[in-house]
Amino acid sequence: MKQNLLLSLLFLTLSGLYPLWAQNGFVKGKIVDNNSGEELIGVVVAVDGTTTAVTTNIEGNYTLPLKPGVYTLSVGFMSYQKQIIKEVKIEGGTTKIMDFALLPASVDLKEIVIEARQIKNTDAALISMQSKSLSIQDGVSSQQLSRTGISNAAEGLKQVAGANVEEGKFMVMRGLGDRYSIAQINGLPMPSSDPYRNASSLDLIPAGFIDNIITVKTFTPDQPGNFAGGNMNITSKSFPDKFYLSFSAGQSYNTLSSLNPEFLTYTGGKTDWRGKDDGTRQMPEFLRNDSLRNLLNSTLYIYARNKSSENEAQRRLFNDASKSLSNDFTPDAASRSNQSGFGYQLRQALGVSNAFNRTPLNSNYQFSVGNRWTFNRMEMGASAGAVYSRNFTQVNNGIINTNINAGGEKLLQYQSLRENKSIDNPSLGLLVNASLRYNQKHTFGFTQLYSNDAEKVARSQTGEFDGQVSDSRSVFNTRIMEFTRRELNSSVFNGNHQFALGHGLDVQWSASTTVSRQEEPDLRYFAYTSITDSVDIYDVDGNFSGKKLDTAYYMNNAEYSFPFHFYRNLTDKQNQGKIDITINLNKSQTARLKFGAYAFQMQRDFEEFRYQLNNSGAGGITLDKFNGNIDSLMQASNFGIIDTIRNAAGAITRYPTGWHYINQVSLKNFYAGNQKIHAGYVMGIFPITSSLKAITGARVESTDMLVQSKDTTKSTYVQLNGDTVINPGTVRLTDFLPSVNLIYELSEKAKIRAAFAKTLVRPNMRELAPFAQFDPKNGFFNIGNPGLKRTVIYNYDLRYEFYPNPSEIIAISAYYKLFRDPIIRAFNPKATIPELTFVNVSKAEVQGLEFEFRKSLSFLHPVLKNFSLNTNLTLIRSRVDVPAAEINNARNVDSTFTLQSRPFQGQSPYIVNLILGYTNNDIGHESALFFNVSGRKLYNISLFATPDVYEEAVPMLNFRTSQNIGKYWQLSFSVRNIFNSEISKTQFFRGETVIAESFFIGRTFSAGITFRIR
């Protein structure tokens, strides 16, 4: 409430100040060589008949401030045809975007005179970059992100040909999982804030911070060598053209989660709303003492209840540990749980009934401001932005099944649960950019990025667990409460310099320091079973009078875990830097030599603590005694020392004990890692003929990885192939990575590209660490493998591109990739409790076709001039060998097992993206219909002969429309997930499809308002 009032006052204040700023208008754009696509430096953009003029900078960009009026502009440069643009109308406080592609001068061609028209440069600039790129690439502009209502980089990536996104955050490019693609921001690799993934969490980067997203699909030596699917680079907004200020606010209604009184939640901290725990969930400091923690064993209660004063220290530790951890294990509905905070206090003061205490609407707020200053020969630009959002997701009666092949005609349901899950997702992002440009030839930049994202999850499950629970009548129940926080804090420094040496020399450098964290403070898990039987009822005379249902409640640690607390913390500290030097070898700058170096170092610290409840010595304090009421069982009086027993003389004889915690911390689950990568490269850009260009060279990368658990014993790990490896995990090697890219220009608008490259993929630290991670959803463990090897990939690409007009492209691509020693996930057949681990197999293959079409529909009929179609289709086939050990074990269960290969995890056989857009600049209106679907893809491999789990196709249809209101305001409306598609994971066995998981997330209706000064 307070925040909304302040924002409204800010709107009114800024509206009043705007006339002080809105005096001039601006013309800006980029100027390139029409044939090569290279930026042109020093091009003069002048107002005809005046001395007013500016020149393009090192990136080929210009900005011309003008007072309101109508002008004729001229664009001229030595050896190029001059262009005259008439009727350029300038309005105060507006920016007209005008890009130019200059043609070389000819005695037969005179200056070109054209009429001015307003062009939005983002899509056009992206296509221009794609056309002149030295490698095969695709991208998404900030204009397209805005048009489709995209909220973060992960959602934006879905619009790239061949791209998919796992779990809403991880990149899957060209059918290859996140381990085979990398993400960069402003040219430097982003760290991962998730220890279980190779790739970065792309949902951490808000769309409001993005200028464009470019995904390079073929390797050149000036790029990192550790990718095969794609290298995605996010360019953040940096040098503003003039003063601007923008604020937007939006609210969303989801049909399942919004205004829902039954949304599950639990009491957290006062700062949960901003995605940060205030210390409420933090583990008590005394439990970080190894010697004290190790005393919390299954026999400590015996010493604690003994009256001897010699046991006082143990008794105090026993009691403190039992009472210092939270005894709240049951999430509750929002209408009964949210009894704190400003909203609750306001309702109490106003006397409003708690019945109105429902889940809030989803909300999103964005603020940005920037300006540019000129001091003689220097220009300075600065911008800053902030994004805050809070979204709620609800799953009602979702299905979670674990099915196994027990050798019968049908799959056996090992586990069959129904789940209600609620997610509260606050997110905060901050970005600061500063740039200094001197003499148009030297630019220095600084970027500070901060992102904080959290998920507060509450879930309730009920159903059957026949694989673990012995009594077939039992109903298995779980209550789970989680809080996961991911934080990214990155500082980037960069420079771009041009020197007049020989035919020209360019130097680009950048350096960054980054700290990323993932915190999981106090995950709580509670499981129990209940059995309901009919009981005969007799009257006072002993006559049978009927039956009633009676329920008994059990907590059986022999079949499933007693309630426990998890604490996990990961911190990555990363430093990196690179330098790229380009030497022009001829006057036309068509031949160039480029070389450079890169250095990277990362340190990781990971820790996990687990404390499980124990009822030894607790007497009759059982769940059944409290008739299944978990809160009553978990009340503080049932923990630790619950009483003092004295004899007739008053002397203490015993201290009765209740529920208490035992230490289940494993030293293997504490690990530290260090990774160092050093690289150097040389590459040349050579015009073989007037139409054929070759980009070739090689990169050398040295890798030094060490992952060491806190368990210093020489523990071993047995791989699926029977080999034994020793902790710690190491990767030490040097790789030579050659590449060749050929570009053949068929015409000014069409070209063919071909490429070959050798790249690699390293295992991540989590995969090397002998660390067993418990998955509370299915009760399985994920364990690392210190014996993993890196993967080598041989990449072959072919592409045809046609550019009918600016902002338009038609492209067809084909690719093939061969993998040596790929890393896959597999079950460990030696484990008594199911363990998923990581192993190398001998080889894998991927083939694919990509089609991209981005064009105005005016070619169909002039009336469609404001409509555009942006669509891409990807067809993919992949093959990964199934490990021989898995095949042998599977055939012991099912002699008919014939599976020899499977696709890559996360790979879809097809991906379709379609955007139908309508843009009318005359009335300030944009609308877009966005459709995305990816085919059935491998979600998870299964144990022994059990069929793998696949995620079925999820067709998504979204719509967004926006309308400018006057000069300063814009209204927008959008609908997401119009189909309300089911998210389903299935297994196919002997002609029958079996559900492994199924749920809906509902439709979302959003409305927003934006105030802009630009």
mmCIF file with all atom_site columns, N, CA and C in Angstrom, residues 458-481:
data_model
loop_
_atom_site.group_PDB
_atom_site.id
_atom_site.type_symbol
_atom_site.label_atom_id
_atom_site.label_alt_id
_atom_site.label_comp_id
_atom_site.label_asym_id
_atom_site.label_entity_id
_atom_site.label_seq_id
_atom_site.pdbx_PDB_ins_code
_atom_site.Cartn_x
_atom_site.Cartn_y
_atom_site.Cartn_z
_atom_site.occupancy
_atom_site.B_iso_or_equiv
_atom_site.pdbx_formal_charge
_atom_site.auth_seq_id
_atom_site.auth_comp_id
_atom_site.auth_asym_id
_atom_site.auth_atom_id
_atom_site.pdbx_PDB_model_num
ATOM 1  N N  . ALA A 1 458 ? 5.443  -24.460 -0.872 1.00 0.00 ? 458 ALA A N  1
ATOM 2  C CA . ALA A 1 458 ? 4.737  -25.296 0.104  1.00 0.00 ? 458 ALA A CA 1
ATOM 3  C C  . ALA A 1 458 ? 3.964  -26.348 -0.675 1.00 0.00 ? 458 ALA A C  1
ATOM 4  N N  . ARG A 1 459 ? 4.089  -27.602 -0.244 1.00 0.00 ? 459 ARG A N  1
ATOM 5  C CA . ARG A 1 459 ? 3.390  -28.662 -0.971 1.00 0.00 ? 459 ARG A CA 1
ATOM 6  C C  . ARG A 1 459 ? 2.842  -29.698 -0.006 1.00 0.00 ? 459 ARG A C  1
ATOM 7  N N  . SER A 1 460 ? 1.756  -30.282 -0.459 1.00 0.00 ? 460 SER A N  1
ATOM 8  C CA . SER A 1 460 ? 1.095  -31.349 0.293  1.00 0.00 ? 460 SER A CA 1
ATOM 9  C C  . SER A 1 460 ? 0.817  -32.490 -0.665 1.00 0.00 ? 460 SER A C  1
ATOM 10 N N  . GLN A 1 461 ? 1.237  -33.705 -0.296 1.00 0.00 ? 461 GLN A N  1
ATOM 11 C CA . GLN A 1 461 ? 1.064  -34.879 -1.156 1.00 0.00 ? 461 GLN A CA 1
ATOM 12 C C  . GLN A 1 461 ? 0.325  -35.978 -0.393 1.00 0.00 ? 461 GLN A C  1
ATOM 13 N N  . THR A 1 462 ? -0.486 -36.701 -1.119 1.00 0.00 ? 462 THR A N  1
ATOM 14 C CA . THR A 1 462 ? -1.179 -37.839 -0.515 1.00 0.00 ? 462 THR A CA 1
ATOM 15 C C  . THR A 1 462 ? -1.437 -38.890 -1.581 1.00 0.00 ? 462 THR A C  1
ATOM 16 N N  . GLY A 1 463 ? -1.365 -40.164 -1.181 1.00 0.00 ? 463 GLY A N  1
ATOM 17 C CA . GLY A 1 463 ? -1.597 -41.241 -2.137 1.00 0.00 ? 463 GLY A CA 1
ATOM 18 C C  . GLY A 1 463 ? -0.996 -42.547 -1.667 1.00 0.00 ? 463 GLY A C  1
ATOM 19 N N  . GLU A 1 464 ? -0.525 -43.330 -2.620 1.00 0.00 ? 464 GLU A N  1
ATOM 20 C CA . GLU A 1 464 ? 0.021  -44.654 -2.326 1.00 0.00 ? 464 GLU A CA 1
ATOM 21 C C  . GLU A 1 464 ? 1.520  -44.675 -2.565 1.00 0.00 ? 464 GLU A C  1
ATOM 22 N N  . PHE A 1 465 ? 2.221  -45.469 -1.741 1.00 0.00 ? 465 PHE A N  1
ATOM 23 C CA . PHE A 1 465 ? 3.653  -45.636 -1.873 1.00 0.00 ? 465 PHE A CA 1
ATOM 24 C C  . PHE A 1 465 ? 3.971  -47.113 -1.655 1.00 0.00 ? 465 PHE A C  1
ATOM 25 N N  . ASP A 1 466 ? 3.435  -47.923 -2.550 1.00 0.00 ? 466 ASP A N  1
ATOM 26 C CA . ASP A 1 466 ? 3.529  -49.372 -2.390 1.00 0.00 ? 466 ASP A CA 1
ATOM 27 C C  . ASP A 1 466 ? 4.969  -49.862 -2.448 1.00 0.00 ? 466 ASP A C  1
ATOM 28 N N  . GLY A 1 467 ? 5.839  -49.113 -3.091 1.00 0.00 ? 467 GLY A N  1
ATOM 29 C CA . GLY A 1 467 ? 7.227  -49.537 -3.182 1.00 0.00 ? 467 GLY A CA 1
ATOM 30 C C  . GLY A 1 467 ? 7.980  -49.429 -1.879 1.00 0.00 ? 467 GLY A C  1
ATOM 31 N N  . GLN A 1 468 ? 7.480  -48.635 -0.924 1.00 0.00 ? 468 GLN A N  1
ATOM 32 C CA . GLN A 1 468 ? 8.167  -48.448 0.344  1.00 0.00 ? 468 GLN A CA 1
ATOM 33 C C  . GLN A 1 468 ? 7.315  -48.857 1.548  1.00 0.00 ? 468 GLN A C  1
ATOM 34 N N  . VAL A 1 469 ? 6.018  -48.656 1.437  1.00 0.00 ? 469 VAL A N  1
ATOM 35 C CA . VAL A 1 469 ? 5.128  -48.906 2.575  1.00 0.00 ? 469 VAL A CA 1
ATOM 36 C C  . VAL A 1 469 ? 4.564  -50.323 2.468  1.00 0.00 ? 469 VAL A C  1
ATOM 37 N N  . SER A 1 470 ? 4.725  -51.110 3.532  1.00 0.00 ? 470 SER A N  1
ATOM 38 C CA . SER A 1 470 ? 4.395  -52.535 3.472  1.00 0.00 ? 470 SER A CA 1
ATOM 39 C C  . SER A 1 470 ? 2.896  -52.806 3.496  1.00 0.00 ? 470 SER A C  1
ATOM 40 N N  . ASP A 1 471 ? 2.129  -52.003 4.212  1.00 0.00 ? 471 ASP A N  1
ATOM 41 C CA . ASP A 1 471 ? 0.690  -52.243 4.319  1.00 0.00 ? 471 ASP A CA 1
ATOM 42 C C  . ASP A 1 471 ? -0.016 -51.618 3.114  1.00 0.00 ? 471 ASP A C  1
ATOM 43 N N  . SER A 1 472 ? -0.622 -52.429 2.300  1.00 0.00 ? 472 SER A N  1
ATOM 44 C CA . SER A 1 472 ? -1.243 -51.943 1.059  1.00 0.00 ? 472 SER A CA 1
ATOM 45 C C  . SER A 1 472 ? -2.436 -51.043 1.323  1.00 0.00 ? 472 SER A C  1
ATOM 46 N N  . ARG A 1 473 ? -2.956 -51.062 2.556  1.00 0.00 ? 473 ARG A N  1
ATOM 47 C CA . ARG A 1 473 ? -4.104 -50.200 2.878  1.00 0.00 ? 473 ARG A CA 1
ATOM 48 C C  . ARG A 1 473 ? -3.669 -48.771 3.192  1.00 0.00 ? 473 ARG A C  1
ATOM 49 N N  . SER A 1 474 ? -2.376 -48.562 3.370  1.00 0.00 ? 474 SER A N  1
ATOM 50 C CA . SER A 1 474 ? -1.877 -47.280 3.857  1.00 0.00 ? 474 SER A CA 1
ATOM 51 C C  . SER A 1 474 ? -2.022 -46.173 2.821  1.00 0.00 ? 474 SER A C  1
ATOM 52 N N  . VAL A 1 475 ? -2.334 -45.003 3.313  1.00 0.00 ? 475 VAL A N  1
ATOM 53 C CA . VAL A 1 475 ? -2.287 -43.772 2.525  1.00 0.00 ? 475 VAL A CA 1
ATOM 54 C C  . VAL A 1 475 ? -1.038 -43.013 2.950  1.00 0.00 ? 475 VAL A C  1
ATOM 55 N N  . PHE A 1 476 ? -0.186 -42.745 1.976  1.00 0.00 ? 476 PHE A N  1
ATOM 56 C CA . PHE A 1 476 ? 1.081  -42.075 2.266  1.00 0.00 ? 476 PHE A CA 1
ATOM 57 C C  . PHE A 1 476 ? 0.891  -40.567 2.097  1.00 0.00 ? 476 PHE A C  1
ATOM 58 N N  . ASN A 1 477 ? 1.427  -39.780 3.037  1.00 0.00 ? 477 ASN A N  1
ATOM 59 C CA . ASN A 1 477 ? 1.247  -38.326 3.031  1.00 0.00 ? 477 ASN A CA 1
ATOM 60 C C  . ASN A 1 477 ? 2.582  -37.633 3.285  1.00 0.00 ? 477 ASN A C  1
ATOM 61 N N  . THR A 1 478 ? 2.798  -36.536 2.612  1.00 0.00 ? 478 THR A N  1
ATOM 62 C CA . THR A 1 478 ? 3.976  -35.718 2.893  1.00 0.00 ? 478 THR A CA 1
ATOM 63 C C  . THR A 1 478 ? 3.571  -34.256 2.999  1.00 0.00 ? 478 THR A C  1
ATOM 64 N N  . ARG A 1 479 ? 4.346  -33.524 3.771  1.00 0.00 ? 479 ARG A N  1
ATOM 65 C CA . ARG A 1 479 ? 4.243  -32.067 3.855  1.00 0.00 ? 479 ARG A CA 1
ATOM 66 C C  . ARG A 1 479 ? 5.660  -31.521 3.667  1.00 0.00 ? 479 ARG A C  1
ATOM 67 N N  . ILE A 1 480 ? 5.832  -30.627 2.705  1.00 0.00 ? 480 ILE A N  1
ATOM 68 C CA . ILE A 1 480 ? 7.164  -30.123 2.374  1.00 0.00 ? 480 ILE A CA 1
ATOM 69 C C  . ILE A 1 480 ? 7.126  -28.599 2.319  1.00 0.00 ? 480 ILE A C  1
ATOM 70 N N  . MET A 1 481 ? 8.120  -27.969 2.938  1.00 0.00 ? 481 MET A N  1
ATOM 71 C CA . MET A 1 481 ? 8.248  -26.510 2.905  1.00 0.00 ? 481 MET A CA 1
ATOM 72 C C  . MET A 1 481 ? 9.681  -26.165 2.495  1.00 0.00 ? 481 MET A C  1
#
